[in-house]
mmCIF file of C-alpha atoms in Angstrom:
data_model
loop_
_atom_site.group_PDB
_atom_site.id
_atom_site.type_symbol
_atom_site.label_atom_id
_atom_site.label_comp_id
_atom_site.label_asym_id
_atom_site.label_seq_id
_atom_site.Cartn_x
_atom_site.Cartn_y
_atom_site.Cartn_z
ATOM 1 C CA UNK S 850 10.003 -22.586 -4.820
ATOM 2 C CA UNK S 851 9.379 -19.008 -3.689
ATOM 3 C CA UNK S 852 8.298 -18.463 -0.112
ATOM 4 C CA UNK S 853 5.304 -16.426 -1.307
ATOM 5 C CA UNK S 854 3.621 -16.973 -4.665
ATOM 6 C CA UNK S 855 1.348 -14.421 -6.285
ATOM 7 C CA UNK S 856 -0.002 -14.421 -9.826
ATOM 8 C CA UNK S 857 1.396 -11.256 -11.448
ATOM 9 C CA UNK S 858 -1.566 -10.919 -13.818
ATOM 10 C CA UNK S 859 -2.356 -8.579 -15.400
ATOM 11 C CA UNK S 860 -5.990 -8.842 -14.365
ATOM 12 C CA UNK S 861 -8.609 -6.725 -16.131
ATOM 13 C CA UNK S 862 -12.268 -6.588 -15.015
ATOM 14 C CA UNK S 863 -15.262 -4.327 -15.689
ATOM 15 C CA UNK S 864 -16.320 -1.672 -13.203
ATOM 16 C CA UNK S 865 -18.627 -3.055 -10.517
ATOM 17 C CA UNK S 866 -17.201 -6.591 -10.646
ATOM 18 C CA UNK S 867 -16.010 -8.504 -7.603
ATOM 19 C CA UNK S 868 -12.250 -8.968 -7.710
ATOM 20 C CA UNK S 869 -10.414 -11.827 -6.040
ATOM 21 C CA UNK S 870 -6.656 -11.628 -5.492
ATOM 22 C CA UNK S 871 -4.727 -14.497 -3.950
ATOM 23 C CA UNK S 872 -1.372 -15.567 -2.551
ATOM 24 C CA UNK S 873 -0.017 -18.875 -1.353
ATOM 25 C CA UNK S 874 2.922 -19.350 0.959
ATOM 26 C CA UNK S 875 5.121 -22.120 2.287
ATOM 27 C CA UNK S 876 6.333 -20.859 5.697
ATOM 28 C CA UNK S 877 3.948 -22.002 8.419
ATOM 29 C CA UNK S 878 5.583 -19.575 10.893
ATOM 30 C CA UNK S 879 4.024 -16.537 9.222
ATOM 31 C CA UNK S 880 1.659 -14.809 11.660
ATOM 32 C CA UNK S 881 0.977 -11.417 10.101
ATOM 33 C CA UNK S 882 -0.629 -11.013 6.699
ATOM 34 C CA UNK S 883 -0.939 -7.796 4.785
ATOM 35 C CA UNK S 884 -2.160 -6.407 1.504
ATOM 36 C CA UNK S 885 -0.499 -3.324 0.087
ATOM 37 C CA UNK S 886 -1.780 -1.257 -2.822
ATOM 38 C CA UNK S 887 0.703 0.451 -5.107
ATOM 39 C CA UNK S 888 -0.240 3.016 -7.705
ATOM 40 C CA UNK S 889 2.069 3.490 -10.671
ATOM 41 C CA UNK S 890 5.389 5.158 -9.750
ATOM 42 C CA UNK S 891 4.362 5.470 -6.092
ATOM 43 C CA UNK S 892 5.274 3.687 -2.884
ATOM 44 C CA UNK S 893 2.986 0.927 -1.568
ATOM 45 C CA UNK S 894 0.364 1.812 1.038
ATOM 46 C CA UNK S 895 -1.038 -0.594 3.592
ATOM 47 C CA UNK S 896 -4.572 -1.619 2.670
ATOM 48 C CA UNK S 897 -5.430 -4.509 4.966
ATOM 49 C CA UNK S 898 -3.699 -6.166 7.890
ATOM 50 C CA UNK S 899 -4.665 -9.464 9.508
ATOM 51 C CA UNK S 900 -3.145 -11.393 12.346
ATOM 52 C CA UNK S 901 -3.362 -15.184 12.128
ATOM 53 C CA UNK S 902 -6.409 -16.804 10.491
ATOM 54 C CA UNK S 903 -9.814 -15.351 9.794
ATOM 55 C CA UNK S 904 -11.549 -12.583 7.897
ATOM 56 C CA UNK S 905 -11.315 -8.845 8.096
ATOM 57 C CA UNK S 906 -13.603 -6.391 6.360
ATOM 58 C CA UNK S 907 -13.046 -2.716 5.652
ATOM 59 C CA UNK S 908 -15.613 -1.076 3.410
ATOM 60 C CA UNK S 909 -15.462 -2.735 -0.008
ATOM 61 C CA UNK S 910 -12.379 -4.761 0.919
ATOM 62 C CA UNK S 911 -12.278 -8.150 2.643
ATOM 63 C CA UNK S 912 -9.092 -10.009 3.565
ATOM 64 C CA UNK S 913 -9.163 -13.721 4.301
ATOM 65 C CA UNK S 914 -6.436 -15.891 5.775
ATOM 66 C CA UNK S 915 -6.541 -19.684 5.757
ATOM 67 C CA UNK S 916 -3.440 -20.855 7.613
ATOM 68 C CA UNK S 917 -4.328 -24.520 7.231
ATOM 69 C CA UNK S 918 -4.132 -24.150 3.445
ATOM 70 C CA UNK S 919 -1.420 -21.451 3.533
ATOM 71 C CA UNK S 920 -3.600 -19.256 1.361
ATOM 72 C CA UNK S 921 -4.660 -15.632 1.653
ATOM 73 C CA UNK S 922 -7.152 -13.643 -0.394
ATOM 74 C CA UNK S 923 -8.264 -10.079 -0.931
ATOM 75 C CA UNK S 924 -11.759 -9.423 -2.254
ATOM 76 C CA UNK S 925 -12.832 -6.092 -3.696
ATOM 77 C CA UNK S 926 -16.551 -5.536 -4.056
ATOM 78 C CA UNK S 927 -18.140 -3.008 -6.424
ATOM 79 C CA UNK S 928 -14.748 -2.376 -8.013
ATOM 80 C CA UNK S 929 -13.999 1.172 -9.202
ATOM 81 C CA UNK S 930 -11.532 2.516 -11.783
ATOM 82 C CA UNK S 931 -9.674 4.111 -8.847
ATOM 83 C CA UNK S 932 -8.925 0.560 -7.612
ATOM 84 C CA UNK S 933 -6.642 0.073 -10.631
ATOM 85 C CA UNK S 934 -3.216 -0.554 -9.120
ATOM 86 C CA UNK S 935 -0.749 -3.290 -8.271
ATOM 87 C CA UNK S 936 -1.714 -5.280 -5.184
ATOM 88 C CA UNK S 937 1.083 -6.834 -3.154
ATOM 89 C CA UNK S 938 0.547 -9.474 -0.540
ATOM 90 C CA UNK S 939 3.059 -9.580 2.295
ATOM 91 C CA UNK S 940 3.526 -11.730 5.333
ATOM 92 C CA UNK S 941 5.878 -11.997 8.251
ATOM 93 C CA UNK S 942 6.903 -13.373 11.544
ATOM 94 C CA UNK S 943 8.139 -9.844 12.336
ATOM 95 C CA UNK S 944 8.675 -6.666 10.302
ATOM 96 C CA UNK S 945 12.306 -7.342 9.564
ATOM 97 C CA UNK S 946 11.336 -10.602 7.871
ATOM 98 C CA UNK S 947 8.497 -9.259 5.758
ATOM 99 C CA UNK S 948 8.207 -11.293 2.565
ATOM 100 C CA UNK S 949 6.361 -9.843 -0.416
ATOM 101 C CA UNK S 950 4.630 -11.502 -3.303
ATOM 102 C CA UNK S 951 5.374 -10.347 -6.851
ATOM 103 C CA UNK S 952 2.282 -8.179 -6.984
ATOM 104 C CA UNK S 953 -0.835 -8.491 -9.178
ATOM 105 C CA UNK S 954 -1.500 -5.698 -11.624
ATOM 106 C CA UNK S 955 -5.233 -4.927 -11.648
ATOM 107 C CA UNK S 956 -7.153 -2.749 -14.113
ATOM 108 C CA UNK S 957 -10.809 -1.833 -13.606
ATOM 109 C CA UNK S 958 -12.407 -0.810 -16.896
ATOM 110 C CA UNK S 959 -15.184 1.850 -16.817
ATOM 111 C CA UNK C 814 1.838 16.054 7.602
ATOM 112 C CA UNK C 815 3.685 13.026 8.905
ATOM 113 C CA UNK C 816 5.359 10.794 6.404
ATOM 114 C CA UNK C 817 8.461 9.580 4.661
ATOM 115 C CA UNK C 818 10.331 11.717 2.177
ATOM 116 C CA UNK C 819 12.658 10.191 -0.374
ATOM 117 C CA UNK C 820 14.917 12.161 -2.658
ATOM 118 C CA UNK C 821 15.681 12.439 -5.429
ATOM 119 C CA UNK C 822 12.690 10.921 -7.251
ATOM 120 C CA UNK C 823 14.713 10.262 -10.385
ATOM 121 C CA UNK C 824 18.462 9.853 -10.610
ATOM 122 C CA UNK C 825 20.763 9.086 -13.515
ATOM 123 C CA UNK C 826 24.346 8.049 -12.958
ATOM 124 C CA UNK C 827 27.214 6.668 -14.968
ATOM 125 C CA UNK C 828 28.514 3.186 -14.318
ATOM 126 C CA UNK C 829 31.145 3.063 -11.595
ATOM 127 C CA UNK C 830 29.829 6.016 -9.605
ATOM 128 C CA UNK C 831 28.510 5.771 -6.075
ATOM 129 C CA UNK C 832 25.128 7.385 -5.442
ATOM 130 C CA UNK C 833 23.322 8.173 -2.186
ATOM 131 C CA UNK C 834 19.549 8.097 -1.827
ATOM 132 C CA UNK C 835 18.011 10.112 0.953
ATOM 133 C CA UNK C 836 15.224 8.955 3.279
ATOM 134 C CA UNK C 837 13.752 11.114 6.053
ATOM 135 C CA UNK C 838 10.770 10.345 8.294
ATOM 136 C CA UNK C 839 8.878 12.458 10.808
ATOM 137 C CA UNK C 840 6.666 9.665 12.139
ATOM 138 C CA UNK C 841 8.888 9.064 15.174
ATOM 139 C CA UNK C 842 9.303 5.436 14.100
ATOM 140 C CA UNK C 843 12.223 3.459 15.445
ATOM 141 C CA UNK C 844 12.561 1.022 12.547
ATOM 142 C CA UNK C 845 13.513 1.939 8.999
ATOM 143 C CA UNK C 846 14.022 -0.167 5.893
ATOM 144 C CA UNK C 847 15.295 -0.052 2.332
ATOM 145 C CA UNK C 848 13.716 -2.210 -0.355
ATOM 146 C CA UNK C 849 14.487 -2.675 -3.994
ATOM 147 C CA UNK C 850 11.687 -3.291 -6.505
ATOM 148 C CA UNK C 851 12.298 -4.807 -9.928
ATOM 149 C CA UNK C 852 9.592 -5.716 -12.463
ATOM 150 C CA UNK C 853 8.103 -9.119 -11.714
ATOM 151 C CA UNK C 854 10.126 -9.638 -8.520
ATOM 152 C CA UNK C 855 8.208 -7.894 -5.783
ATOM 153 C CA UNK C 856 10.090 -6.071 -3.046
ATOM 154 C CA UNK C 857 13.418 -7.330 -1.725
ATOM 155 C CA UNK C 858 14.952 -6.135 1.539
ATOM 156 C CA UNK C 859 18.369 -4.463 1.279
ATOM 157 C CA UNK C 860 19.002 -3.187 4.827
ATOM 158 C CA UNK C 861 16.995 -2.401 7.917
ATOM 159 C CA UNK C 862 17.618 -0.537 11.138
ATOM 160 C CA UNK C 863 15.738 -1.025 14.388
ATOM 161 C CA UNK C 864 17.489 1.734 16.307
ATOM 162 C CA UNK C 865 19.934 4.585 15.843
ATOM 163 C CA UNK C 866 23.529 3.511 15.159
ATOM 164 C CA UNK C 867 22.492 -0.053 14.403
ATOM 165 C CA UNK C 868 21.499 -1.722 11.146
ATOM 166 C CA UNK C 869 21.251 -5.221 9.695
ATOM 167 C CA UNK C 870 21.740 -6.685 6.243
ATOM 168 C CA UNK C 871 18.692 -7.870 4.385
ATOM 169 C CA UNK C 872 18.491 -10.411 1.590
ATOM 170 C CA UNK C 873 20.371 -8.409 -1.063
ATOM 171 C CA UNK C 874 22.844 -6.158 0.827
ATOM 172 C CA UNK C 875 25.848 -6.736 -1.421
ATOM 173 C CA UNK C 876 26.923 -3.512 -3.152
ATOM 174 C CA UNK C 877 24.922 -1.275 -0.799
ATOM 175 C CA UNK C 878 25.725 0.591 2.406
ATOM 176 C CA UNK C 879 23.653 2.527 4.930
ATOM 177 C CA UNK C 880 24.021 4.672 8.031
ATOM 178 C CA UNK C 881 21.638 5.552 10.850
ATOM 179 C CA UNK C 882 23.092 8.493 12.747
ATOM 180 C CA UNK C 883 19.710 10.064 13.486
ATOM 181 C CA UNK C 884 16.324 8.510 14.176
ATOM 182 C CA UNK C 885 14.771 10.457 11.314
ATOM 183 C CA UNK C 886 17.297 9.625 8.612
ATOM 184 C CA UNK C 887 18.382 6.414 6.881
ATOM 185 C CA UNK C 888 20.380 7.139 3.691
ATOM 186 C CA UNK C 889 21.284 4.376 1.245
ATOM 187 C CA UNK C 890 24.462 4.406 -0.829
ATOM 188 C CA UNK C 891 24.513 2.350 -4.002
ATOM 189 C CA UNK C 892 28.176 1.605 -4.596
ATOM 190 C CA UNK C 893 30.010 0.752 -7.771
ATOM 191 C CA UNK C 894 30.173 -2.837 -6.499
ATOM 192 C CA UNK C 895 26.433 -3.273 -7.099
ATOM 193 C CA UNK C 896 26.338 -5.119 -10.408
ATOM 194 C CA UNK C 897 22.831 -4.200 -11.496
ATOM 195 C CA UNK C 898 21.821 -0.986 -9.708
ATOM 196 C CA UNK C 899 19.078 0.216 -12.058
ATOM 197 C CA UNK C 900 15.876 -0.207 -10.039
ATOM 198 C CA UNK C 901 13.128 1.462 -8.027
ATOM 199 C CA UNK C 902 14.244 1.969 -4.403
ATOM 200 C CA UNK C 903 11.728 2.246 -1.584
ATOM 201 C CA UNK C 904 12.338 3.429 1.951
ATOM 202 C CA UNK C 905 9.918 2.458 4.712
ATOM 203 C CA UNK C 906 9.474 2.808 8.441
ATOM 204 C CA UNK C 907 7.458 1.055 11.103
ATOM 205 C CA UNK C 908 6.488 1.837 14.671
ATOM 206 C CA UNK C 909 6.978 -1.774 15.639
ATOM 207 C CA UNK C 910 9.337 -4.468 14.446
ATOM 208 C CA UNK C 911 6.815 -7.145 15.357
ATOM 209 C CA UNK C 912 3.968 -6.624 12.954
ATOM 210 C CA UNK C 913 5.150 -5.631 9.516
ATOM 211 C CA UNK C 914 2.946 -2.561 9.138
ATOM 212 C CA UNK C 915 5.206 -0.464 6.997
ATOM 213 C CA UNK C 916 4.835 3.108 5.836
ATOM 214 C CA UNK C 917 6.572 3.708 2.506
ATOM 215 C CA UNK C 918 8.021 6.724 0.811
ATOM 216 C CA UNK C 919 7.270 7.485 -2.823
ATOM 217 C CA UNK C 920 10.439 5.848 -4.065
ATOM 218 C CA UNK C 921 13.549 6.803 -5.998
ATOM 219 C CA UNK C 922 14.120 5.584 -9.543
ATOM 220 C CA UNK C 923 17.822 5.045 -10.211
ATOM 221 C CA UNK C 924 19.022 4.529 -13.761
ATOM 222 C CA UNK C 925 22.636 3.695 -14.427
ATOM 223 C CA UNK C 926 23.752 4.552 -17.940
#
């Protein structure tokens, strides 16, 4: 069993839809939870960062962490074609032990 | 502009040759990392360095080597001992080794013919 599981997709939704991306994990010691966005042939960029459990909102993006269920989510509201990318969840006890999910490839159709 | 510069972007090499990928950062970050990305496998840590003249093996260090002689620079050498070197290589840095907030370069695509 992988330490972090993420459905690789691909996921295709119409413009304006609400998108839900999810990861599950097995290591209860993870404290830091991140979502990275990666455009094709580019390096990932940090999108959302959450410490421990709870919600965090930034514009159209909301990150949720449920440590009791070992489950994290990223919601994208009013999705735009520019949101089309691969979304990677990542989690850690510390940066040197960052563990990434496989990434979910998302396409927003105009 | 502050950031991480990786070069070259694309590299082709024959089997059995060593290649060195460059990574330079001007963010004044102490920690630097090398990841490998393969389709369907996410990112896997090759090496990381928390301070100049010190580095640690990651999960897949076999067949790779690094050096950290300057704070700004963390080159990765893919040696002939790496059995499957064709991949997308990503360099990253972080201001803190506690949180996992990484800043990535744009990557180097290595193809071994």
